[in-house]
């Protein structure tokens, strides 16, 4: 199967206690499409400028990602610059240059309009709505967001969530959006907004899935060395939906396994800066770590 | 089987966003002995003063806890007063009155000296060493500690840990003691001090067990309402060792199940102030939540 991913493709500058990179490939759609590509074919909807290095497009195509929906416009690519201290759970944004993103008007190629599996990665909810409007009854819509949209575009975001099957967000966002401190209460409030499932990501502490009939918790796959947490949440969501789209039948068990595969993909993403580790990764590595993760958590 | 528990028996005053109590039963040995009592017989080694309410001793005996090792001395019981904000992971100590604890000289009744399973709950490491010195080759020694002893009694604490099979501590303590930020590196450094297993508790985020040959992670059992986190770590350790002592044969699987049972016991402890929930709890409740925990985490 294939999945459609809309979100940002960015040029990042990142500092962590373990190093510093500039002008590297980043963006919510990039991380999630590459993570999904290990399980399903990903179709990308995003915009970049003429300054966007061709080698990055080649890297995406090397993962068999369909870039027909990637607009290349006159102007500059969205740039994000951030810093992490030893508390790798919290990014400090140093600079955001929207550039072409501020006028991004997604137009889905015809070959994209009947996609069943859709990931609305973190981007302005108005753009997420425009993409949904061009789709012909998708089977499963997964949405992500961030605190900025919760604070500044709550109305549009609520419209997105009404059309969302699975809402993915981190614990701080879940608390802010639901106005509940307790995570179970926050999840219940968010389920009340419409989605069938809510996934609350907790960074290095793992993540929790909530539905009306069951819940599921995984700890994070601990690593001895984490270089750069950028994109971990997007990678999680891409791996999650990529795995689901490849399932013949989607059951409670597939949702749980999808969360575990998403976690595994995220654990690889943070092992190196940008998408370096995801680009060197083999599918067999993913399987090995998944089995290890089962051993690490089963009792 | 039975386990020997040495630690504090205290009178606590606790404030959380959900209420306030004073002169309630507390202490590291209290929580761990009561948690252990659901699986094994607990023998208590501690000191209290003449001011210690008799009803509290009756509550412990009602859990079939052996109080032959509980000294009742002229003077005042150890008192701890603390506060929690919405971040229930971090206690703020308001006042510590050592009282009789400052001169506590544990003397094990003869009937305690051949115990195989020993829990050295959080207390001055010199007291932990005095207890170890009176024991006849115990099979399994589990030790807990706190930042104060790491900072002020590192040498004595290192001696305790040399004689410890399983070291239990929280993430901040593990990082401080090992001088490693990364948890896997911290665990490896702590294993280097002697114990066969290191368990790192992470409060509301679960806990991780490390040995030289395997690791195991559990998320916390999430609750919709947490009233008072006091004693959660002690309850975890008591449940953990109580379960192990009741196993016919101790294997990797028993260690993992013991961690899960410890987590379940801790999840009950925080549902109410003091030991209120542990005193109303039935063994069948524990089994039910254990099965639920397996469903919540298995993939």
Coordinates of C-alpha atoms in Angstrom, one line a residue:
Chain A
X1 CA 0.0 0.0 0.0
X2 CA 0.9 3.6 -0.1
X3 CA 0.5 6.6 2.2
X4 CA 0.2 10.3 1.5
X5 CA 2.2 12.6 3.6
X6 CA 1.7 16.4 3.8
X7 CA 3.9 18.6 5.9
X8 CA 7.2 20.6 5.8
X9 CA 10.4 19.8 3.9
X10 CA 13.0 22.0 5.5
X11 CA 16.6 23.0 5.7
X12 CA 17.6 22.7 9.4
X13 CA 20.4 24.1 11.6
X14 CA 20.7 22.1 14.8
X15 CA 22.9 22.3 17.9
X16 CA 23.0 19.6 20.5
X17 CA 25.6 18.9 23.3
X18 CA 27.0 16.3 20.8
X19 CA 27.5 18.4 17.7
X20 CA 26.2 21.1 15.3
X21 CA 25.0 20.9 11.8
X22 CA 23.7 23.5 9.3
X23 CA 21.8 23.4 6.0
X24 CA 20.8 19.8 6.6
X25 CA 17.7 18.0 5.4
X26 CA 14.7 18.3 7.8
X27 CA 11.0 18.9 8.0
X28 CA 8.0 17.0 9.4
X29 CA 7.0 15.5 6.0
X30 CA 10.6 14.4 5.3
X31 CA 11.1 12.5 8.5
X32 CA 7.7 10.8 8.3
X33 CA 7.8 9.9 4.6
X34 CA 11.3 8.4 5.0
X35 CA 10.2 6.4 8.1
X36 CA 7.0 5.2 6.3
X37 CA 9.0 4.2 3.3
X38 CA 10.4 1.2 5.2
X39 CA 6.9 -0.3 5.2
X40 CA 4.9 1.4 2.4
X41 CA 5.3 3.7 -0.6
X42 CA 5.1 7.3 0.5
X43 CA 3.7 10.1 -1.6
X44 CA 5.0 13.6 -0.6
X45 CA 3.0 16.8 -0.6
X46 CA 5.3 19.8 0.3
X47 CA 7.0 22.9 -1.1
X48 CA 10.7 23.8 -1.4
X49 CA 12.6 26.6 -3.1
X50 CA 15.1 26.7 -5.9
X51 CA 17.8 26.7 -3.1
X52 CA 16.9 23.2 -2.1
X53 CA 19.8 20.9 -2.9
X54 CA 19.0 18.4 -5.6
X55 CA 20.9 15.7 -3.7
X56 CA 18.2 15.8 -1.0
X57 CA 15.5 15.1 -3.6
X58 CA 17.7 12.2 -4.9
X59 CA 17.9 10.8 -1.4
X60 CA 14.1 10.8 -1.1
X61 CA 13.7 9.2 -4.4
X62 CA 16.3 6.6 -3.4
X63 CA 13.7 5.6 -0.7
X64 CA 11.1 5.2 -3.5
X65 CA 9.3 8.2 -2.2
X66 CA 6.9 9.7 -4.9
X67 CA 7.8 13.4 -5.2
X68 CA 5.2 14.3 -7.8
X69 CA 3.5 16.4 -5.1
X70 CA 6.7 18.2 -4.1
X71 CA 6.4 21.7 -5.5
X72 CA 9.7 23.4 -6.3
X73 CA 9.1 27.1 -6.4
X74 CA 11.1 30.3 -7.0
X75 CA 12.2 31.5 -3.6
X76 CA 13.7 30.1 -0.4
X77 CA 13.0 26.8 1.4
X78 CA 11.5 26.8 4.9
X79 CA 14.3 26.9 7.4
X80 CA 14.3 25.9 11.1
X81 CA 17.1 26.5 13.5
X82 CA 17.0 24.9 17.0
X83 CA 19.1 23.9 20.0
X84 CA 18.9 21.2 22.6
X85 CA 20.6 21.0 26.0
X86 CA 21.1 17.7 27.8
X87 CA 17.3 17.6 28.3
X88 CA 16.8 16.2 24.8
X89 CA 13.0 16.2 25.2
X90 CA 12.7 20.0 24.7
X91 CA 13.8 21.8 21.6
X92 CA 14.5 25.5 21.8
X93 CA 13.7 27.2 18.5
X94 CA 16.3 29.7 17.7
X95 CA 14.9 30.9 14.3
X96 CA 12.0 30.0 12.0
X97 CA 12.1 31.3 8.4
X98 CA 8.8 30.4 6.8
X99 CA 9.8 31.6 3.3
X100 CA 7.8 29.7 0.7
X101 CA 5.8 27.9 3.4
X102 CA 3.9 31.1 4.1
X103 CA 2.3 31.0 0.6
X104 CA 2.1 27.2 0.2
X105 CA -1.0 26.1 -1.6
X106 CA -1.0 22.3 -1.8
X107 CA -2.3 20.9 -5.1
X108 CA -2.6 17.1 -5.1
X109 CA -1.6 15.4 -8.4
X110 CA -4.5 13.3 -9.7
X111 CA -2.5 10.1 -8.8
X112 CA -2.7 11.2 -5.1
X113 CA -6.4 11.8 -4.7
X114 CA -7.6 8.3 -4.0
X115 CA -5.1 7.6 -1.3
X116 CA -6.5 5.6 1.7
X117 CA -3.8 6.4 4.2
X118 CA -3.1 10.0 4.9
X119 CA -0.6 11.6 7.3
X120 CA -1.2 15.3 8.0
X121 CA 2.2 16.1 9.6
X122 CA 2.8 19.2 11.6
X123 CA 2.0 22.3 9.4
X124 CA -0.6 25.1 9.4
X125 CA -4.0 23.4 9.9
X126 CA -5.4 25.4 7.0
X127 CA -3.0 23.6 4.8
X128 CA -4.0 20.3 6.4
X129 CA -7.6 21.1 5.6
X130 CA -6.8 22.0 2.0
X131 CA -5.2 18.6 1.5
X132 CA -8.2 16.8 3.1
X133 CA -10.5 18.8 0.7
X134 CA -8.8 17.3 -2.3
X135 CA -9.0 13.7 -1.1
X136 CA -11.6 11.2 -2.1
X137 CA -12.8 9.7 1.2
X138 CA -9.5 8.4 2.7
X139 CA -9.8 5.4 5.0
X140 CA -7.5 6.5 7.7
X141 CA -6.4 10.1 8.5
X142 CA -3.6 10.6 11.0
X143 CA -2.8 14.1 12.2
X144 CA 0.0 15.7 14.1
X145 CA 0.3 19.3 15.3
X146 CA 2.3 21.5 17.6
X147 CA 1.8 24.1 20.4
X148 CA 2.0 27.0 18.0
X149 CA -1.2 25.9 16.1
X150 CA -2.9 25.0 19.4
X151 CA -2.3 28.5 20.6
X152 CA -2.9 30.4 17.3
X153 CA -5.2 28.3 15.1
X154 CA -7.3 26.4 17.5
X155 CA -10.5 26.7 15.4
X156 CA -8.9 25.4 12.2
X157 CA -7.1 22.7 14.2
X158 CA -10.4 21.6 15.7
X159 CA -11.8 21.2 12.1
X160 CA -8.8 19.1 11.2
X161 CA -9.3 16.9 14.3
X162 CA -13.0 16.4 13.5
X163 CA -11.8 14.7 10.2
X164 CA -9.0 12.8 11.9
X165 CA -9.1 9.1 12.8
X166 CA -5.8 9.2 14.8
X167 CA -4.5 12.2 16.6
X168 CA -0.8 12.1 17.4
X169 CA 0.7 14.8 19.7
X170 CA 3.2 15.1 22.6
X171 CA 2.3 15.2 26.3
X172 CA 2.7 19.0 26.7
X173 CA 0.5 19.6 23.6
X174 CA -2.1 17.1 24.8
X175 CA -2.2 18.9 28.2
X176 CA -2.4 22.3 26.6
X177 CA -5.1 21.4 24.1
X178 CA -7.3 19.5 26.5
X179 CA -6.6 21.7 29.5
X180 CA -6.1 18.6 31.6
X181 CA -2.9 17.8 33.5
X182 CA -3.6 14.1 33.9
X183 CA -2.8 12.2 30.7
X184 CA -5.7 9.8 30.9
X185 CA -8.1 12.7 31.4
X186 CA -6.3 14.6 28.6
X187 CA -6.7 11.6 26.2
X188 CA -10.4 11.3 27.1
X189 CA -11.0 15.0 26.3
X190 CA -9.1 14.7 23.0
X191 CA -11.1 11.6 22.1
X192 CA -14.2 13.8 22.7
X193 CA -13.0 16.0 19.8
X194 CA -13.7 13.2 17.4
X195 CA -10.7 10.9 16.7
X196 CA -10.9 7.1 17.2
X197 CA -7.4 7.0 18.7
X198 CA -5.2 9.4 20.4
X199 CA -1.4 8.8 20.7
X200 CA 0.5 10.8 23.2
X201 CA 4.2 10.9 22.6
X202 CA 6.4 11.3 25.7
X203 CA 9.9 11.7 24.1
X204 CA 12.5 9.6 25.9
X205 CA 9.8 8.1 28.1
X206 CA 7.9 6.3 25.4
X207 CA 4.3 6.8 24.3
X208 CA 0.7 5.9 25.1
X209 CA -2.2 5.1 22.8
X210 CA -5.8 5.6 23.9
X211 CA -9.0 4.6 22.3
X212 CA -12.5 4.2 23.6
X213 CA -12.1 0.5 24.1
X214 CA -8.4 -0.1 24.9
X215 CA -5.1 1.5 25.8
X216 CA -1.5 0.7 25.1
X217 CA 1.7 1.9 26.6
X218 CA 5.3 1.5 25.4
X219 CA 8.4 2.7 27.1
X220 CA 11.0 4.3 24.8
X221 CA 13.7 2.0 23.3
X222 CA 16.6 3.4 25.4
X223 CA 19.9 4.2 23.6
X224 CA 23.4 4.6 24.9
X225 CA 23.9 7.5 22.6
X226 CA 21.4 10.0 21.2
X227 CA 22.9 12.7 19.0
X228 CA 19.9 14.7 17.8
X229 CA 16.2 14.3 18.7
X230 CA 15.0 16.4 15.8
X231 CA 12.2 14.7 13.8
X232 CA 11.7 11.8 16.3
X233 CA 8.0 12.5 16.6
X234 CA 7.5 12.8 12.9
X235 CA 9.5 9.6 12.4
X236 CA 7.4 7.8 14.9
X237 CA 4.2 8.8 13.1
X238 CA 5.6 7.9 9.7
X239 CA 6.7 4.5 10.9
X240 CA 3.3 4.0 12.7
X241 CA 1.2 4.8 9.6
X242 CA 3.6 3.1 7.2
X243 CA 3.3 -0.1 9.1
X244 CA -0.5 0.2 9.4
X245 CA -0.9 0.8 5.7
X246 CA 1.0 -2.4 5.0
X247 CA -1.3 -4.5 7.2
X248 CA -3.8 -6.7 5.4
X249 CA -6.4 -6.1 8.2
X250 CA -6.2 -3.5 10.8
X251 CA -6.9 -4.7 14.3
X252 CA -6.1 -3.7 17.9
X253 CA -3.0 -5.8 17.6
X254 CA -1.9 -4.0 14.4
X255 CA -2.3 -0.6 16.2
X256 CA -0.1 -1.8 19.1
X257 CA 2.6 -3.2 16.7
X258 CA 2.4 0.0 14.7
X259 CA 3.2 2.0 17.9
X260 CA 6.1 -0.3 18.6
X261 CA 7.4 0.0 15.0
X262 CA 7.0 3.8 15.2
X263 CA 9.0 3.8 18.4
X264 CA 11.7 1.7 16.8
X265 CA 12.0 4.1 13.8
X266 CA 12.2 7.1 16.1
X267 CA 15.0 5.3 18.1
X268 CA 17.0 5.1 14.9
X269 CA 16.3 8.7 13.9
X270 CA 17.8 10.2 17.0
X271 CA 21.1 8.1 16.7
X272 CA 22.5 10.7 14.3
X273 CA 21.9 14.2 13.0
X274 CA 19.3 15.0 10.3
X275 CA 18.1 11.8 8.5
X276 CA 21.6 10.3 8.4
X277 CA 20.7 7.1 10.3
X278 CA 17.4 6.6 8.5
X279 CA 19.2 6.8 5.2
X280 CA 21.8 4.1 6.2
X281 CA 19.2 1.9 7.9
X282 CA 18.2 -1.5 6.5
X283 CA 14.7 -3.1 6.9
X284 CA 16.4 -6.1 8.6
X285 CA 17.8 -3.7 11.3
X286 CA 14.3 -2.6 12.0
X287 CA 13.1 -6.2 12.4
X288 CA 16.0 -7.0 14.7
X289 CA 15.3 -4.1 17.0
X290 CA 11.6 -4.8 17.0
X291 CA 12.2 -8.3 18.3
X292 CA 14.7 -6.9 20.9
X293 CA 12.0 -4.4 21.9
X294 CA 9.5 -7.2 22.5
X295 CA 12.1 -9.1 24.7
X296 CA 12.8 -5.8 26.6
X297 CA 9.2 -5.2 27.4
X298 CA 7.4 -8.5 27.7
X299 CA 6.6 -10.1 31.1
Chain B
X1 CA 9.0 -17.2 52.3
X2 CA 9.7 -14.2 54.3
X3 CA 11.7 -11.0 53.8
X4 CA 13.5 -8.8 56.2
X5 CA 13.0 -5.0 55.8
X6 CA 15.1 -2.4 57.5
X7 CA 14.4 1.3 57.0
X8 CA 12.4 4.1 58.5
X9 CA 8.9 4.1 60.2
X10 CA 7.8 7.7 60.2
X11 CA 5.0 10.1 61.0
X12 CA 4.5 12.2 57.9
X13 CA 2.9 15.5 57.0
X14 CA 2.1 15.8 53.3
X15 CA 0.6 18.4 51.0
X16 CA -0.3 17.8 47.4
X17 CA -2.5 19.7 45.0
X18 CA -5.2 17.2 46.0
X19 CA -5.1 17.5 49.8
X20 CA -3.2 17.7 53.0
X21 CA -2.6 15.2 55.8
X22 CA -0.6 15.4 59.1
X23 CA 0.6 12.8 61.6
X24 CA 0.0 10.0 59.1
X25 CA 1.9 6.7 58.9
X26 CA 4.9 6.8 56.6
X27 CA 8.5 5.7 56.3
X28 CA 10.5 3.6 53.8
X29 CA 10.3 0.4 55.8
X30 CA 6.5 0.8 56.3
X31 CA 5.6 1.2 52.7
X32 CA 7.9 -1.6 51.6
X33 CA 6.9 -4.1 54.3
X34 CA 3.2 -3.5 53.6
X35 CA 3.7 -3.9 49.9
X36 CA 5.8 -7.1 50.4
X37 CA 3.1 -8.5 52.7
X38 CA 0.9 -9.2 49.7
X39 CA 3.3 -11.8 48.6
X40 CA 5.5 -12.9 51.5
X41 CA 5.8 -12.5 55.3
X42 CA 7.7 -9.3 56.2
X43 CA 9.9 -8.8 59.2
X44 CA 10.4 -5.2 60.2
X45 CA 13.6 -3.6 61.6
X46 CA 13.0 0.0 62.6
X47 CA 12.6 2.4 65.5
X48 CA 9.7 4.5 66.7
X49 CA 9.1 6.6 69.8
X50 CA 6.5 6.4 72.6
X51 CA 4.5 9.0 70.6
X52 CA 3.9 6.4 67.8
X53 CA 0.2 5.6 67.7
X54 CA -0.6 2.0 68.7
X55 CA -3.2 1.8 66.0
X56 CA -0.4 2.0 63.4
X57 CA 1.3 -1.0 64.9
X58 CA -2.0 -2.8 64.9
X59 CA -2.4 -1.9 61.1
X60 CA 1.0 -3.5 60.4
X61 CA 0.3 -6.6 62.4
X62 CA -3.0 -6.9 60.5
X63 CA -0.9 -7.4 57.4
X64 CA 0.9 -10.2 59.3
X65 CA 4.0 -8.1 59.5
X66 CA 6.4 -9.4 62.2
X67 CA 7.2 -6.4 64.4
X68 CA 9.6 -8.2 66.8
X69 CA 12.4 -6.0 65.2
X70 CA 10.5 -2.8 65.7
X71 CA 12.1 -0.9 68.7
X72 CA 9.8 1.3 70.7
X73 CA 12.0 3.8 72.5
X74 CA 11.5 6.7 74.9
X75 CA 11.5 9.8 72.7
X76 CA 10.0 10.9 69.4
X77 CA 9.4 9.1 66.2
X78 CA 11.1 10.3 63.0
X79 CA 9.0 12.9 61.2
X80 CA 9.0 13.9 57.6
X81 CA 7.1 16.8 56.1
X82 CA 6.9 17.3 52.4
X83 CA 5.0 19.0 49.6
X84 CA 4.3 18.2 45.9
X85 CA 3.2 20.5 43.2
X86 CA 1.5 19.2 40.0
X87 CA 4.9 17.7 39.1
X88 CA 4.3 14.7 41.3
X89 CA 7.7 13.2 40.5
X90 CA 9.5 15.6 42.8
X91 CA 9.0 15.9 46.5
X92 CA 10.0 19.1 48.2
X93 CA 11.1 18.3 51.8
X94 CA 9.8 20.9 54.1
X95 CA 11.1 19.5 57.4
X96 CA 13.0 16.4 58.6
X97 CA 13.1 15.7 62.3
X98 CA 15.3 12.6 62.8
X99 CA 14.5 12.3 66.5
X100 CA 15.2 8.7 67.6
X101 CA 16.5 7.8 64.1
X102 CA 19.7 9.7 64.9
X103 CA 20.7 7.2 67.5
X104 CA 19.0 4.1 66.0
X105 CA 21.1 1.0 66.6
X106 CA 19.4 -2.0 64.9
X107 CA 19.5 -5.2 66.8
X108 CA 18.1 -8.2 64.9
X109 CA 16.0 -10.7 66.9
X110 CA 17.5 -14.2 66.6
X111 CA 14.5 -15.2 64.5
X112 CA 15.6 -12.6 61.9
X113 CA 19.2 -13.6 61.4
X114 CA 18.8 -16.4 58.9
X115 CA 16.6 -14.4 56.5
X116 CA 17.4 -15.1 52.9
X117 CA 15.7 -12.0 51.4
X118 CA 16.7 -8.6 52.7
X119 CA 15.5 -5.2 51.7
X120 CA 17.7 -2.3 53.0
X121 CA 15.2 0.5 52.4
X122 CA 16.4 4.1 52.3
X123 CA 18.1 4.9 55.6
X124 CA 21.7 5.9 56.7
X125 CA 24.0 3.4 55.0
X126 CA 25.8 2.8 58.3
X127 CA 22.6 1.4 59.6
X128 CA 22.2 -0.7 56.5
X129 CA 25.7 -2.1 57.1
X130 CA 24.9 -2.8 60.8
X131 CA 22.0 -4.9 59.7
X132 CA 24.0 -6.8 57.1
X133 CA 26.7 -7.5 59.7
X134 CA 24.1 -9.4 61.8
X135 CA 22.8 -11.6 59.0
X136 CA 24.0 -15.1 58.2
X137 CA 24.7 -15.1 54.5
X138 CA 21.4 -13.8 53.0
X139 CA 20.6 -15.1 49.5
X140 CA 19.4 -11.8 48.0
X141 CA 20.1 -8.3 49.3
X142 CA 18.2 -5.4 47.7
X143 CA 19.2 -1.9 48.6
X144 CA 17.6 1.5 48.1
X145 CA 19.1 4.9 48.9
X146 CA 18.6 8.7 48.3
X147 CA 20.5 11.7 47.1
X148 CA 21.4 12.8 50.7
X149 CA 23.5 9.6 51.3
X150 CA 25.0 9.8 47.8
X151 CA 26.2 13.3 48.6
X152 CA 27.1 12.8 52.3
X153 CA 27.9 9.1 52.9
X154 CA 29.3 8.0 49.6
X155 CA 32.0 5.7 51.2
X156 CA 29.5 3.8 53.4
X157 CA 27.1 3.6 50.6
X158 CA 29.7 2.1 48.3
X159 CA 30.3 -0.6 51.0
X160 CA 26.6 -1.3 51.1
X161 CA 26.4 -1.6 47.3
X162 CA 29.4 -4.0 47.3
X163 CA 27.2 -6.4 49.4
X164 CA 24.1 -5.7 47.4
X165 CA 22.6 -8.0 44.7
X166 CA 20.0 -5.6 43.4
X167 CA 20.4 -1.8 43.7
X168 CA 17.1 0.2 43.4
X169 CA 17.3 4.0 42.9
X170 CA 15.6 6.7 40.9
X171 CA 16.9 8.3 37.7
X172 CA 18.2 11.4 39.3
X173 CA 20.1 9.4 41.9
X174 CA 21.4 7.0 39.3
X175 CA 22.8 9.9 37.3
X176 CA 24.3 11.6 40.3
X177 CA 25.9 8.5 41.7
X178 CA 27.3 7.3 38.4
X179 CA 28.1 10.8 37.1
X180 CA 26.6 9.7 33.7
X181 CA 23.6 11.5 32.1
X182 CA 22.6 8.7 29.8
X183 CA 20.6 6.0 31.7
X184 CA 22.2 3.0 30.0
X185 CA 25.7 4.3 30.8
X186 CA 24.6 5.2 34.3
X187 CA 23.3 1.6 34.8
X188 CA 26.6 0.1 33.5
X189 CA 28.6 2.3 35.8
X190 CA 26.4 1.2 38.8
X191 CA 26.7 -2.5 37.8
X192 CA 30.5 -1.9 37.9
X193 CA 30.1 -1.1 41.7
X194 CA 29.1 -4.7 42.3
X195 CA 25.3 -5.5 42.1
X196 CA 24.0 -8.1 39.7
X197 CA 21.0 -6.0 38.9
X198 CA 20.3 -2.3 38.8
X199 CA 16.7 -1.0 38.8
X200 CA 16.2 2.7 37.9
X201 CA 12.8 4.1 38.9
X202 CA 11.5 6.9 36.8
X203 CA 8.4 7.9 38.7
X204 CA 5.3 8.4 36.5
X205 CA 7.4 7.2 33.5
X206 CA 7.9 3.6 34.7
X207 CA 11.2 1.9 35.4
X208 CA 14.0 0.0 33.8
X209 CA 16.0 -3.0 35.0
X210 CA 19.6 -3.6 33.9
X211 CA 21.8 -6.7 34.3
X212 CA 24.9 -7.8 32.6
X213 CA 22.9 -10.1 30.3
X214 CA 19.5 -8.6 29.9
X215 CA 17.4 -5.4 30.3
X216 CA 13.7 -4.8 30.9
X217 CA 11.6 -1.7 30.7
X218 CA 8.1 -1.1 31.9
X219 CA 6.0 2.1 31.5
X220 CA 4.1 3.2 34.6
X221 CA 0.6 2.0 35.1
X222 CA -1.2 5.3 34.4
X223 CA -3.9 6.5 36.7
X224 CA -6.7 9.0 36.2
X225 CA -6.2 10.2 39.8
X226 CA -3.0 10.3 41.9
X227 CA -3.4 11.8 45.3
X228 CA 0.0 11.4 46.9
X229 CA 3.2 9.9 45.5
X230 CA 4.9 9.5 48.9
X231 CA 6.3 6.0 49.3
X232 CA 5.8 4.9 45.7
X233 CA 9.4 3.9 45.3
X234 CA 9.5 2.0 48.6
X235 CA 6.2 0.3 47.7
X236 CA 7.7 -0.7 44.3
X237 CA 10.8 -2.2 46.0
X238 CA 8.7 -4.0 48.6
X239 CA 6.4 -5.5 46.0
X240 CA 9.3 -6.4 43.9
X241 CA 11.2 -8.3 46.6
X242 CA 8.0 -9.7 48.2
X243 CA 7.1 -11.3 44.8
X244 CA 10.6 -12.7 44.3
X245 CA 10.8 -14.2 47.7
X246 CA 7.6 -16.1 46.9
X247 CA 9.0 -17.6 43.7
X248 CA 10.0 -21.2 43.8
X249 CA 12.9 -20.5 41.4
X250 CA 14.2 -17.1 40.5
X251 CA 14.8 -16.6 36.8
X252 CA 15.0 -13.7 34.3
X253 CA 11.2 -14.1 33.9
X254 CA 10.7 -13.8 37.7
X255 CA 12.7 -10.6 37.8
X256 CA 10.6 -9.1 35.0
X257 CA 7.3 -10.1 36.7
X258 CA 8.6 -8.8 40.0
X259 CA 9.2 -5.4 38.4
X260 CA 5.7 -5.5 37.0
X261 CA 4.2 -6.4 40.4
X262 CA 6.3 -3.7 42.1
X263 CA 4.9 -1.2 39.6
X264 CA 1.4 -2.3 40.2
X265 CA 1.8 -2.0 44.0
X266 CA 3.2 1.5 43.5
X267 CA 0.3 2.4 41.3
X268 CA -2.0 1.6 44.2
X269 CA 0.1 3.4 46.8
X270 CA -0.3 6.7 45.0
X271 CA -4.1 6.5 44.7
X272 CA -4.5 7.8 48.3
X273 CA -2.6 9.5 51.1
X274 CA -0.3 7.6 53.4
X275 CA -0.9 3.8 53.2
X276 CA -4.7 4.1 53.0
X277 CA -5.1 2.4 49.7
X278 CA -2.6 -0.3 50.5
X279 CA -4.5 -1.1 53.7
X280 CA -7.8 -1.4 51.8
X281 CA -6.3 -3.4 48.9
X282 CA -7.1 -7.1 48.3
X283 CA -4.7 -9.6 46.7
X284 CA -7.3 -10.2 44.0
X285 CA -7.1 -6.5 43.0
X286 CA -3.4 -6.9 42.5
X287 CA -3.9 -9.9 40.2
X288 CA -6.5 -8.1 38.2
X289 CA -4.3 -5.0 37.7
X290 CA -1.3 -7.2 36.8
X291 CA -3.3 -8.9 34.0
X292 CA -4.5 -5.5 32.8
X293 CA -0.9 -4.3 32.8
X294 CA 0.1 -7.2 30.6
X295 CA -2.7 -6.3 28.2
X296 CA -1.7 -2.7 28.2
X297 CA 1.9 -3.3 27.3
X298 CA 2.1 -6.5 25.2
X299 CA 2.6 -6.3 21.5

